[in-house]
Coordinates of C-alpha atoms in Angstrom, one line a residue:
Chain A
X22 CA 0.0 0.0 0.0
X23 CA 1.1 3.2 -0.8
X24 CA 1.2 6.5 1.8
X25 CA -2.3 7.9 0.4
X26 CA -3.7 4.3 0.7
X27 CA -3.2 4.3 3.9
X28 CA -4.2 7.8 4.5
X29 CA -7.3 7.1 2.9
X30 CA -8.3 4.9 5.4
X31 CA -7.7 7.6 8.3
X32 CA -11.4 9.0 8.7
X33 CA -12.9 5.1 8.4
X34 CA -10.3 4.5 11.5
X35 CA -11.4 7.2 13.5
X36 CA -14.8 6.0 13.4
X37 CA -13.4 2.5 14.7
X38 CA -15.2 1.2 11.5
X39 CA -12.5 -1.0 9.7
X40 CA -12.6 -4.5 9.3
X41 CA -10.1 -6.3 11.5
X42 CA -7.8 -6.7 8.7
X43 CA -7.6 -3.4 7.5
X44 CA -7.3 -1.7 10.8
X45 CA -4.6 -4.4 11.8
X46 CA -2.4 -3.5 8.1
X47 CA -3.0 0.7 9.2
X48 CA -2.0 0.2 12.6
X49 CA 1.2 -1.6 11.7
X50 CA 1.9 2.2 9.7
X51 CA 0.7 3.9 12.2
X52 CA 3.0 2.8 14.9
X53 CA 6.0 4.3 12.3
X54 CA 4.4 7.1 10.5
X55 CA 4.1 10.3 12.9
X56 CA 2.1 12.1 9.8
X57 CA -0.7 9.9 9.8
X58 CA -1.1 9.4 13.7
X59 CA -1.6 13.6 13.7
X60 CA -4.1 13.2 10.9
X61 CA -5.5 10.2 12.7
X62 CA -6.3 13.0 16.1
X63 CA -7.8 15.3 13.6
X64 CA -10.4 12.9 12.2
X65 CA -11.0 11.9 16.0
X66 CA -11.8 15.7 16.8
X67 CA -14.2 15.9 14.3
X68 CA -15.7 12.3 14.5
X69 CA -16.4 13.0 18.4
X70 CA -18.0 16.0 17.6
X71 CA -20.7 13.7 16.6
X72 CA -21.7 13.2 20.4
X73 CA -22.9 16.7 20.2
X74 CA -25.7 15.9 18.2
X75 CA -27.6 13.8 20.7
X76 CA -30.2 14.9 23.2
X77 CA -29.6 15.7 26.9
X78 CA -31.0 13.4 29.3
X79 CA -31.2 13.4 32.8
X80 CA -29.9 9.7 34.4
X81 CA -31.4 8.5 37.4
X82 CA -30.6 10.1 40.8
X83 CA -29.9 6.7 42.1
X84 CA -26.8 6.7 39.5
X85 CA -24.8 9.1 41.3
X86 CA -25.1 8.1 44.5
X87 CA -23.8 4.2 43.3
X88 CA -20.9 6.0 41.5
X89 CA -20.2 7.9 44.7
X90 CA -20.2 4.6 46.9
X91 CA -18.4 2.6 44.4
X92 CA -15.7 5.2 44.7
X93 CA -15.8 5.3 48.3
X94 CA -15.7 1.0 48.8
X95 CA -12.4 1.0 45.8
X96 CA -9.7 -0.8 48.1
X97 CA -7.4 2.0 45.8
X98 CA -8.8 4.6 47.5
X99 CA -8.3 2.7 51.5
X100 CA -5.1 4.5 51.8
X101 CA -6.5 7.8 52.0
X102 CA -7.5 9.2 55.2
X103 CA -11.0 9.1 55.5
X104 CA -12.0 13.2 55.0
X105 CA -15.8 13.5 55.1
X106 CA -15.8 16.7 54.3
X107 CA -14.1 15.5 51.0
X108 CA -17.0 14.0 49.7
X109 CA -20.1 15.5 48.4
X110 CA -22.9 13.5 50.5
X111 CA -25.8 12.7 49.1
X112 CA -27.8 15.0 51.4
X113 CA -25.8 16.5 54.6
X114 CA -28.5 16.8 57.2
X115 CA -28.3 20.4 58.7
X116 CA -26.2 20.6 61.7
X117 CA -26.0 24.2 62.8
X118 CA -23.1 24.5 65.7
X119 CA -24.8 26.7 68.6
X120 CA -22.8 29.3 70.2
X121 CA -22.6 29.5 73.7
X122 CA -24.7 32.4 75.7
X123 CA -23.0 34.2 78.1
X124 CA -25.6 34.8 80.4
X125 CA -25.9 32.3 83.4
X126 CA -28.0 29.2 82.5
X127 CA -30.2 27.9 85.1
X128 CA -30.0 24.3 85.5
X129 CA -33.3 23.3 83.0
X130 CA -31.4 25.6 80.3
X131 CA -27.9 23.2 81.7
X132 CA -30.3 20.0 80.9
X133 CA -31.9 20.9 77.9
X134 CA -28.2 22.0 76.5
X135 CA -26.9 18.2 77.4
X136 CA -29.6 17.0 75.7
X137 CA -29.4 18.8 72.9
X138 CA -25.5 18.1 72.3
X139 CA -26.1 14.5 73.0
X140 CA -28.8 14.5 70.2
X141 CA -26.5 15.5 67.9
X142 CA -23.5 13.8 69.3
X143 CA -26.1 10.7 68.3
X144 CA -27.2 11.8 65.0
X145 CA -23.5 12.0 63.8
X146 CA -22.9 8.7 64.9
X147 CA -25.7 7.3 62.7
X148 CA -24.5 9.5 60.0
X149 CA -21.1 8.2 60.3
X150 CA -22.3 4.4 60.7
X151 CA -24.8 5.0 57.7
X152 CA -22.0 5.7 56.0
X153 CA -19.8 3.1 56.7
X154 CA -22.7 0.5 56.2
X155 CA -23.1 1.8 52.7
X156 CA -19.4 2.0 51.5
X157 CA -19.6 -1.8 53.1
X158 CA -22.7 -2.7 51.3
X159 CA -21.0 -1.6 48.0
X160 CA -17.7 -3.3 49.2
X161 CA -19.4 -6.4 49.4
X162 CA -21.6 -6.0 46.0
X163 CA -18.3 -6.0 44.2
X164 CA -16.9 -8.2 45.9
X165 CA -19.8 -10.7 45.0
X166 CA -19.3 -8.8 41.4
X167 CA -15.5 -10.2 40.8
X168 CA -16.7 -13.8 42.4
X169 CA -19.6 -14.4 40.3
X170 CA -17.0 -13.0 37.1
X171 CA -14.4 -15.0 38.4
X172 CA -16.6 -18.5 38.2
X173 CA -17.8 -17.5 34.9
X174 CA -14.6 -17.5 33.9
X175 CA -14.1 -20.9 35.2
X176 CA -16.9 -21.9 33.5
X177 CA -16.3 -21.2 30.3
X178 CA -12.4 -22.4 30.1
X179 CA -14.6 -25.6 31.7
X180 CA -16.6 -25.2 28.5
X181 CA -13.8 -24.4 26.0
X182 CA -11.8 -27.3 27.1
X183 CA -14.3 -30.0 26.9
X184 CA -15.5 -28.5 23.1
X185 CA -13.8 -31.3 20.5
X186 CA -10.8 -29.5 18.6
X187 CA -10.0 -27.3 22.1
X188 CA -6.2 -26.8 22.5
X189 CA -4.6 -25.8 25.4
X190 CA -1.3 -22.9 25.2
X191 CA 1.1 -22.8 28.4
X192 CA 3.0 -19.7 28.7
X193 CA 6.0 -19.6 31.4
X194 CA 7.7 -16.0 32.3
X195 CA 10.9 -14.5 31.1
X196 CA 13.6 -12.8 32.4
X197 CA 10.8 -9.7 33.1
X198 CA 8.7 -12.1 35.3
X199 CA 10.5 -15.7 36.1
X200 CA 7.7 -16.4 38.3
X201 CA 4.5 -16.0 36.1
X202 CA 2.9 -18.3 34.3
X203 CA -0.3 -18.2 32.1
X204 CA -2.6 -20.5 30.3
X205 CA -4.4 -20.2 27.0
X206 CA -7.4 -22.1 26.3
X207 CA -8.5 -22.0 22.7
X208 CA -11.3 -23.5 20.5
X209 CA -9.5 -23.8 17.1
X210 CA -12.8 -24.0 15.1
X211 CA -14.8 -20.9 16.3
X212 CA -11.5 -19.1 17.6
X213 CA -13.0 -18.2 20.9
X214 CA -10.6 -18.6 23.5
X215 CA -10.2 -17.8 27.3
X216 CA -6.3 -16.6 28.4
X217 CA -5.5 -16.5 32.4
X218 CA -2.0 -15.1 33.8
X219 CA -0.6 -15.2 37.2
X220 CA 2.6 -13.5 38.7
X221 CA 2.5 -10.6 36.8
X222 CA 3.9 -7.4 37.8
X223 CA 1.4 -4.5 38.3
X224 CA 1.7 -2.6 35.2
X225 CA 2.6 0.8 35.2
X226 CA 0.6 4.0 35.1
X227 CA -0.3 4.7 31.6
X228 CA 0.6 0.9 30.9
X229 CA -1.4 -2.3 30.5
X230 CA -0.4 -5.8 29.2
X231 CA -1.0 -7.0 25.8
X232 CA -1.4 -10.4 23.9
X233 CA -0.2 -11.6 20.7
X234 CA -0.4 -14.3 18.3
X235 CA 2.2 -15.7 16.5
X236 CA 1.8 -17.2 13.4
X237 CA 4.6 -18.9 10.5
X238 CA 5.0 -16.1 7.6
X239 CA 2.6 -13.6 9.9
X240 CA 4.2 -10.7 11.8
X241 CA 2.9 -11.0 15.3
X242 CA -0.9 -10.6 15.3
X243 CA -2.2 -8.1 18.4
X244 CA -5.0 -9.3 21.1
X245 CA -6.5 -7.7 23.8
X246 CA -4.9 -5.5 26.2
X247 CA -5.4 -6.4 30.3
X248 CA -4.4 -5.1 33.4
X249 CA -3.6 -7.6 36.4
X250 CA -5.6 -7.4 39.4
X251 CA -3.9 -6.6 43.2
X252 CA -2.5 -10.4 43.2
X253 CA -1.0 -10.0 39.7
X254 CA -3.9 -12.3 38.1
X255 CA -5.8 -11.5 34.7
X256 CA -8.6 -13.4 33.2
X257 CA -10.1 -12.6 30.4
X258 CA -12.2 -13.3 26.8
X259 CA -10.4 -13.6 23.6
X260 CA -11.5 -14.0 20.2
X261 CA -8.5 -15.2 17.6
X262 CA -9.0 -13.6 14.0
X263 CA -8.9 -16.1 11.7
X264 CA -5.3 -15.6 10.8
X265 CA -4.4 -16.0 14.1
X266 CA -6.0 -20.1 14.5
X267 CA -3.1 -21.5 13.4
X268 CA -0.5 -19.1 15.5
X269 CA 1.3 -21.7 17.8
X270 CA 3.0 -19.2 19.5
X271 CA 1.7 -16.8 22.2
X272 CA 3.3 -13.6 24.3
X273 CA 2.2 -10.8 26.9
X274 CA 4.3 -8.0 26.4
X275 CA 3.7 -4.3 28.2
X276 CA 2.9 -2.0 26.3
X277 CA 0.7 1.5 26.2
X278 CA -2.9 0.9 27.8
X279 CA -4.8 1.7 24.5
X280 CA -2.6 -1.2 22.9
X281 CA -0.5 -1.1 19.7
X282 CA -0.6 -2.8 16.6
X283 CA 2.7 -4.6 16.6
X284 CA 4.6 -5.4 19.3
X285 CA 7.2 -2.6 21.4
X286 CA 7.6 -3.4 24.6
X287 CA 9.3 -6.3 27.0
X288 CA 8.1 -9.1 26.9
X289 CA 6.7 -10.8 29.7
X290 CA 5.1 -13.9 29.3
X291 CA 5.9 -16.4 26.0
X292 CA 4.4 -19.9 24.9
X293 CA 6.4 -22.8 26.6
X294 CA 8.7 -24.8 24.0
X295 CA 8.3 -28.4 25.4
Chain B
X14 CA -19.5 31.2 20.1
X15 CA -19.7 31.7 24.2
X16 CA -16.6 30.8 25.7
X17 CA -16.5 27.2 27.3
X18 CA -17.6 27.2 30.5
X19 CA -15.9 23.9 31.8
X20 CA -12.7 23.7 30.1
X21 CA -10.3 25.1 32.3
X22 CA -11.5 23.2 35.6
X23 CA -11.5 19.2 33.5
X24 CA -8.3 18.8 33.3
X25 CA -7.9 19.8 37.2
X26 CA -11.2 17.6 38.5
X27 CA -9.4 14.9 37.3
X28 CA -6.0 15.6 38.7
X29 CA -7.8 15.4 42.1
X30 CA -10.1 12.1 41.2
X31 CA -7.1 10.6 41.0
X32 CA -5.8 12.3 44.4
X33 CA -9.0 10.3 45.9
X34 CA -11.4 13.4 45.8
X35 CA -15.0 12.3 45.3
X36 CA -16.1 15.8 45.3
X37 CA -14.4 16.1 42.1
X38 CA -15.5 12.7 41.3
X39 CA -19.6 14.7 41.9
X40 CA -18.7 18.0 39.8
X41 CA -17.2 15.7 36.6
X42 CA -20.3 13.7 36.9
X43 CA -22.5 16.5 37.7
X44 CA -20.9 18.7 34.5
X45 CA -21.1 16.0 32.2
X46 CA -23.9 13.7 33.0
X47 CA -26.4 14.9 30.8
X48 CA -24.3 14.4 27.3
X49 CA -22.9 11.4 28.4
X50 CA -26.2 9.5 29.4
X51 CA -27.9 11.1 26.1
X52 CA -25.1 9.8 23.8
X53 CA -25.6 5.9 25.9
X54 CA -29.2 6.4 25.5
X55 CA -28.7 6.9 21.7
X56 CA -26.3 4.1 21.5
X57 CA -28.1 1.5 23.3
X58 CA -31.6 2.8 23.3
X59 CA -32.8 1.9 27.0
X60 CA -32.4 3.7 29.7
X61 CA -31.5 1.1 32.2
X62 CA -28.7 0.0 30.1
X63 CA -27.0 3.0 29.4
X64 CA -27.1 4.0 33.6
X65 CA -25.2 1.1 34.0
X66 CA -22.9 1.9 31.8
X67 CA -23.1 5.3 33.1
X68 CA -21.9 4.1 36.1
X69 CA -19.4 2.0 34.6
X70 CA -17.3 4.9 33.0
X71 CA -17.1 7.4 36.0
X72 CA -16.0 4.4 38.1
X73 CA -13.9 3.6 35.3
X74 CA -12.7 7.5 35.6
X75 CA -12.3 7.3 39.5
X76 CA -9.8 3.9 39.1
X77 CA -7.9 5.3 35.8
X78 CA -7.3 9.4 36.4
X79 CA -4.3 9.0 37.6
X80 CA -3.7 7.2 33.9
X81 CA -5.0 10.4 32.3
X82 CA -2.8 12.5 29.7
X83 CA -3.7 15.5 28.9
X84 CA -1.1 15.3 25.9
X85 CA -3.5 12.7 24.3
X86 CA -6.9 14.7 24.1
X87 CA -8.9 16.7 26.0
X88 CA -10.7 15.4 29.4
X89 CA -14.3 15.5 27.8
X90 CA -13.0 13.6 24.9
X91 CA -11.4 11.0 26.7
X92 CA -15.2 10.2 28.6
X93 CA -16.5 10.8 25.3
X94 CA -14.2 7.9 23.7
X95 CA -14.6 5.4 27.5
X96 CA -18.8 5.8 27.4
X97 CA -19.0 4.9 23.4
X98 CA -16.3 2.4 23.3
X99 CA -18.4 0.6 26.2
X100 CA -21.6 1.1 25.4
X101 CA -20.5 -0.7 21.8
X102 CA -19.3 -3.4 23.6
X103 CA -22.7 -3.8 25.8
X104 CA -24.5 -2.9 22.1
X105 CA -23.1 -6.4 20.4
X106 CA -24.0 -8.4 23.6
X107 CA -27.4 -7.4 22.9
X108 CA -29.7 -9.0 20.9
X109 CA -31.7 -7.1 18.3
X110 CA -35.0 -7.5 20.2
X111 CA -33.8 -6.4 23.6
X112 CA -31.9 -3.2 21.8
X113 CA -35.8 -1.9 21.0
X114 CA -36.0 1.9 22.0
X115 CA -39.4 2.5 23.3
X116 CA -39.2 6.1 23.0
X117 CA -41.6 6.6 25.9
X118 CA -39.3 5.0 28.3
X119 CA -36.7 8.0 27.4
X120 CA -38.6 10.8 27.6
X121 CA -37.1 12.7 30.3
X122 CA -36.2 16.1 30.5
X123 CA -33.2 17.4 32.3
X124 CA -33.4 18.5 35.8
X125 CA -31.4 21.6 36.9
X126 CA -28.1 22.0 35.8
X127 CA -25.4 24.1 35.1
X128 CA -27.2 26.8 32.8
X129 CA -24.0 28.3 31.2
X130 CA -22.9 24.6 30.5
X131 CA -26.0 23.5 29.2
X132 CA -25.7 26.7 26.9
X133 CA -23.1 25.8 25.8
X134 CA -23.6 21.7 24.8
X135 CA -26.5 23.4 23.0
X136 CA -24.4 25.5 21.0
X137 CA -22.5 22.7 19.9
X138 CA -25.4 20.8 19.2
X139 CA -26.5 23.6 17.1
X140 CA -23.4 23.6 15.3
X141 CA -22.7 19.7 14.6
X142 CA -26.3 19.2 13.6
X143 CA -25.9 22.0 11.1
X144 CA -22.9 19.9 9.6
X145 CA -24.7 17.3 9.7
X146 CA -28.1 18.8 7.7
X147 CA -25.9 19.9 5.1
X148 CA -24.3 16.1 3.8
X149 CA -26.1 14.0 1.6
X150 CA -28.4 11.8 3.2
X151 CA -26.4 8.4 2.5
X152 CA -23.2 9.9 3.5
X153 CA -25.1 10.8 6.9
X154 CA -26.8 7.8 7.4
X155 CA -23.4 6.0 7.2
X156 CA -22.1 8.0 9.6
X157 CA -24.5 7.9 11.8
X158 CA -24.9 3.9 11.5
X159 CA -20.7 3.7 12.1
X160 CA -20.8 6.1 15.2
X161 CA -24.0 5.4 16.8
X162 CA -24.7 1.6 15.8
X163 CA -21.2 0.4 16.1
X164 CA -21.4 -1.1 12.9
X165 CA -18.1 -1.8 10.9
X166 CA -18.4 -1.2 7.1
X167 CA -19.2 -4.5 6.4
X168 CA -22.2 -4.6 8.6
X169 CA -23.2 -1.2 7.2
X170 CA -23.0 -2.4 3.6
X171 CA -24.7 -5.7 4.4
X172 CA -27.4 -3.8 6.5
X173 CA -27.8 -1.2 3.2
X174 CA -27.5 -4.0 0.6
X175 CA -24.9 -1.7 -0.8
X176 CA -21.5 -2.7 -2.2
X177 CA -18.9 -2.0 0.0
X178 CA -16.9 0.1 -1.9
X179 CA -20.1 2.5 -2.5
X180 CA -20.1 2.4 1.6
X181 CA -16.4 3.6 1.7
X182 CA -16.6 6.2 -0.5
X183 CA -19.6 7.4 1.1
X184 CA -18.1 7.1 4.7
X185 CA -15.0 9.0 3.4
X186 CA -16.8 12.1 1.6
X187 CA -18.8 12.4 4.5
X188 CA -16.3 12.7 6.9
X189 CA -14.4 15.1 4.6
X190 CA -17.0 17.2 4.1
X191 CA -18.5 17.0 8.4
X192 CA -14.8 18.6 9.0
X193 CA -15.4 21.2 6.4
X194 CA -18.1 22.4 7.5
X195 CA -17.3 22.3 10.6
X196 CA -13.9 24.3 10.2
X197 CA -12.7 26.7 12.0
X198 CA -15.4 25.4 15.0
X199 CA -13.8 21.7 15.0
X200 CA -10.7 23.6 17.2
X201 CA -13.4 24.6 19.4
X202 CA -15.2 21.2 19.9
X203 CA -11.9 19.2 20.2
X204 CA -10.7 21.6 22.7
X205 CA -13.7 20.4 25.3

């Protein structure tokens, strides 16, 4: 393909319309041609100016109070000092700080104060434990969230591997990760596949993990990109293009978070050679 | 064109998401809610999907700010590009039957929001839908099909029983000509 070829393809790429094999043959020349990749962020500019068009329309109020408990139950965010006055509650009850009188209370005015300041001692209390029940509550949900994602996983390398023509890929760490190891269960006739790592590194900021397929006469072929959870482990869904059924080689190598179209980064994780 | 009302605060919101701020976390949502849920209402046609992925992207934005570069694209962009890329992804898990808009179920008008924000998204409204009016009818309805349906130019072509080649060339003139007319105002809109 010539430079205008390519070129040509720039506004059907920013609207993430290409066929996979098109999109794969422009990202390999995007990844070395700095003119295009500028053109590329043009096109973009003007293709999301599209989202302009639609109507406004108001969510459910119930949406940003799950976002704001979400946020508060992320174990990412434990480390902060809790700082109610930080977040935006969903509805502060009124608390208005009395100031002291200087004249001489009498000792039903003494009462009554005691009360009063035990009252809201009390309410703030509840607050505070309202609170903590529903950053628990949300904890929990996602808790119960990566569980039930976690089985299905299970389940469907369960499935893959008992589908006739299922292979199985094992992939041992290299000098960037001796210890990890990951597994790549593949049904070679409708190119679904399920790919699990452990002992990975957590990648960097601005940095994810990325999968390839490696193929005789192919350059390497690009999968998904995947970030490793707190213990280093990654599960996750893969479909092979067709080109890549035959690939009997597999790698992880880091690379930027959006992924790239061929390989640049260290590589972490590479099929076993028995 | 008013000035933009939000632009100079985005890029800081975020810096302090990712400091652990859920005040911040409130005003990005708060700022952007509207547009956001409008363009996953459009995408996926129910309301009840598009809050969940509504959800899914500022939770998204409070685990991944930290990640955010302002050398790659503006803030508004970047939710622009997280709530469409996922609500394409939720849009091919669904079947046709289940993606039915009932228009009904969507009717619901904004409550109170910023006003000088809300000015302004209808500005730009104004001035993408005038693009918009002024391509050829199949050159918009590809479009439209590609950014709103998901569909790759195969589907589209399949869906129009139109050669693919006709569906390139019309996907190609009509970008051309959506960034002419836009012009001078595309520097505005990418800058949000």
């Amino acid at each position: 393909m010539k430079h205008e070829d390519y070129k040509a393809l720039l506004p059907l790429e920013a609207l993430s319309t290409l066929d996979g094999d098109e999109a794969r043959v422009l990202g390999r020349h995007l990844a070395t041609c700095a003119e295009c990749r500028a053109e590329l962020d043009d096109w973009r500019a003007a293709t999301r100016a599209l989202a302009h068009t639609v109507d406004q329309i108001e969510p459910s109020a119930g949406v940003r109070d799950r976002i704001l408990a979400a946020a508060r139950a992320e174990p990412a965010n434990a480390r902060l000092s809790p700082n109610v006055d930080k977040v935006v509650p969903i509805s502060r009850p009124s608390i208005h700080a009395r100031q002291p009188s200087t004249r001489s209370w009498g000792f039903p005015a003494i009462a009554a104060a005691v009360i009063f300041v035990g009252l809201i001692i009390g309410l703030l209390v509840l607050w505070r434990q309202n609170l903590a029940t529903r950053a628990e509550v949300a904890r929990l949900t996602e808790q119960m969230k990566q569980a039930s994602g976690q089985l299905d996983q299970k389940q469907k390398i369960l499935q893959l591997l008992t589908t006739p023509g299922a292979r199985m890929a094992s992939l041992a760490g290299t000098k960037e990760a001796p210890s990890a190891h990951g597994m790549l269960a593949v049904d070679s006739k409708s190119g679904r596949a399920v790919f699990m790592a452990q002992g990975l590194p957590q990648a960097p900021a601005g940095k994810a993990y990325q999968l390839w397929f490696i193929a005789d006469k192919h350059p390497p072929m690009p999968g998904r990109v995947f970030k490793t959870d707190a213990a280093g482990e990654a599960m996750m869904d893969e479909q092979l293009p067709v080109e890549a059924l035959a690939a009997g080689t597999f790698a992880v190598t880091l690379e930027p978070q959006d992924g790239v179209r061929a390989p640049t980064g260290p590589m972490y994780l590479l099929t076993k050679t028995s | 064109m008013q000035p933009e009302p939000a632009q100079t605060n985005d890029a800081e919101l975020l810096h302090a998401i990712a400091r652990g701020d859920e005040a911040a976390l409130a005003s990005l949502y708060d700022r952007y809610r509207l547009i956001l849920f409008g363009l996953l209402v459009r995408i996926l046609g129910r309301r009840e999907e598009a809050e969940d992925i509504l959800q899914e992207v500022f939770i998204q934005v409070w685990r991944r700010a930290a990640d955010f570069d302002e050398q790659r694209g503006k803030p508004f962009t970047w939710l622009v590009t997280l709530a469409r890329s996922r609500a394409i992804d939720r849009l091919r898990q669904l079947s046709a039957r289940e993606r039915l808009a009932t228009a009904t179920a969507l009717e619901a008008p904004p409550e109170a929001s910023d006003a000088a924000q809300d000015a302004y998204l209808s500005e730009q409204k104004e001035i993408v839908a005038g693009a918009l009016a002024q391509l050829p009818e199949e050159q918009r309805q590809t479009l439209l099909l590609a950014y709103f349906d998901g569909l790759t130019q195969t589907e589209i072509a399949t869906r129009l029983n139109t050669p693919l080649g006709t569906i390139k060339t019309r996907m190609r003139s009509g970008m051309i000509k959506l960034r002419e007319f836009l012009g001078d105002r595309t520097a505005s809109l990418r800058s949000i």
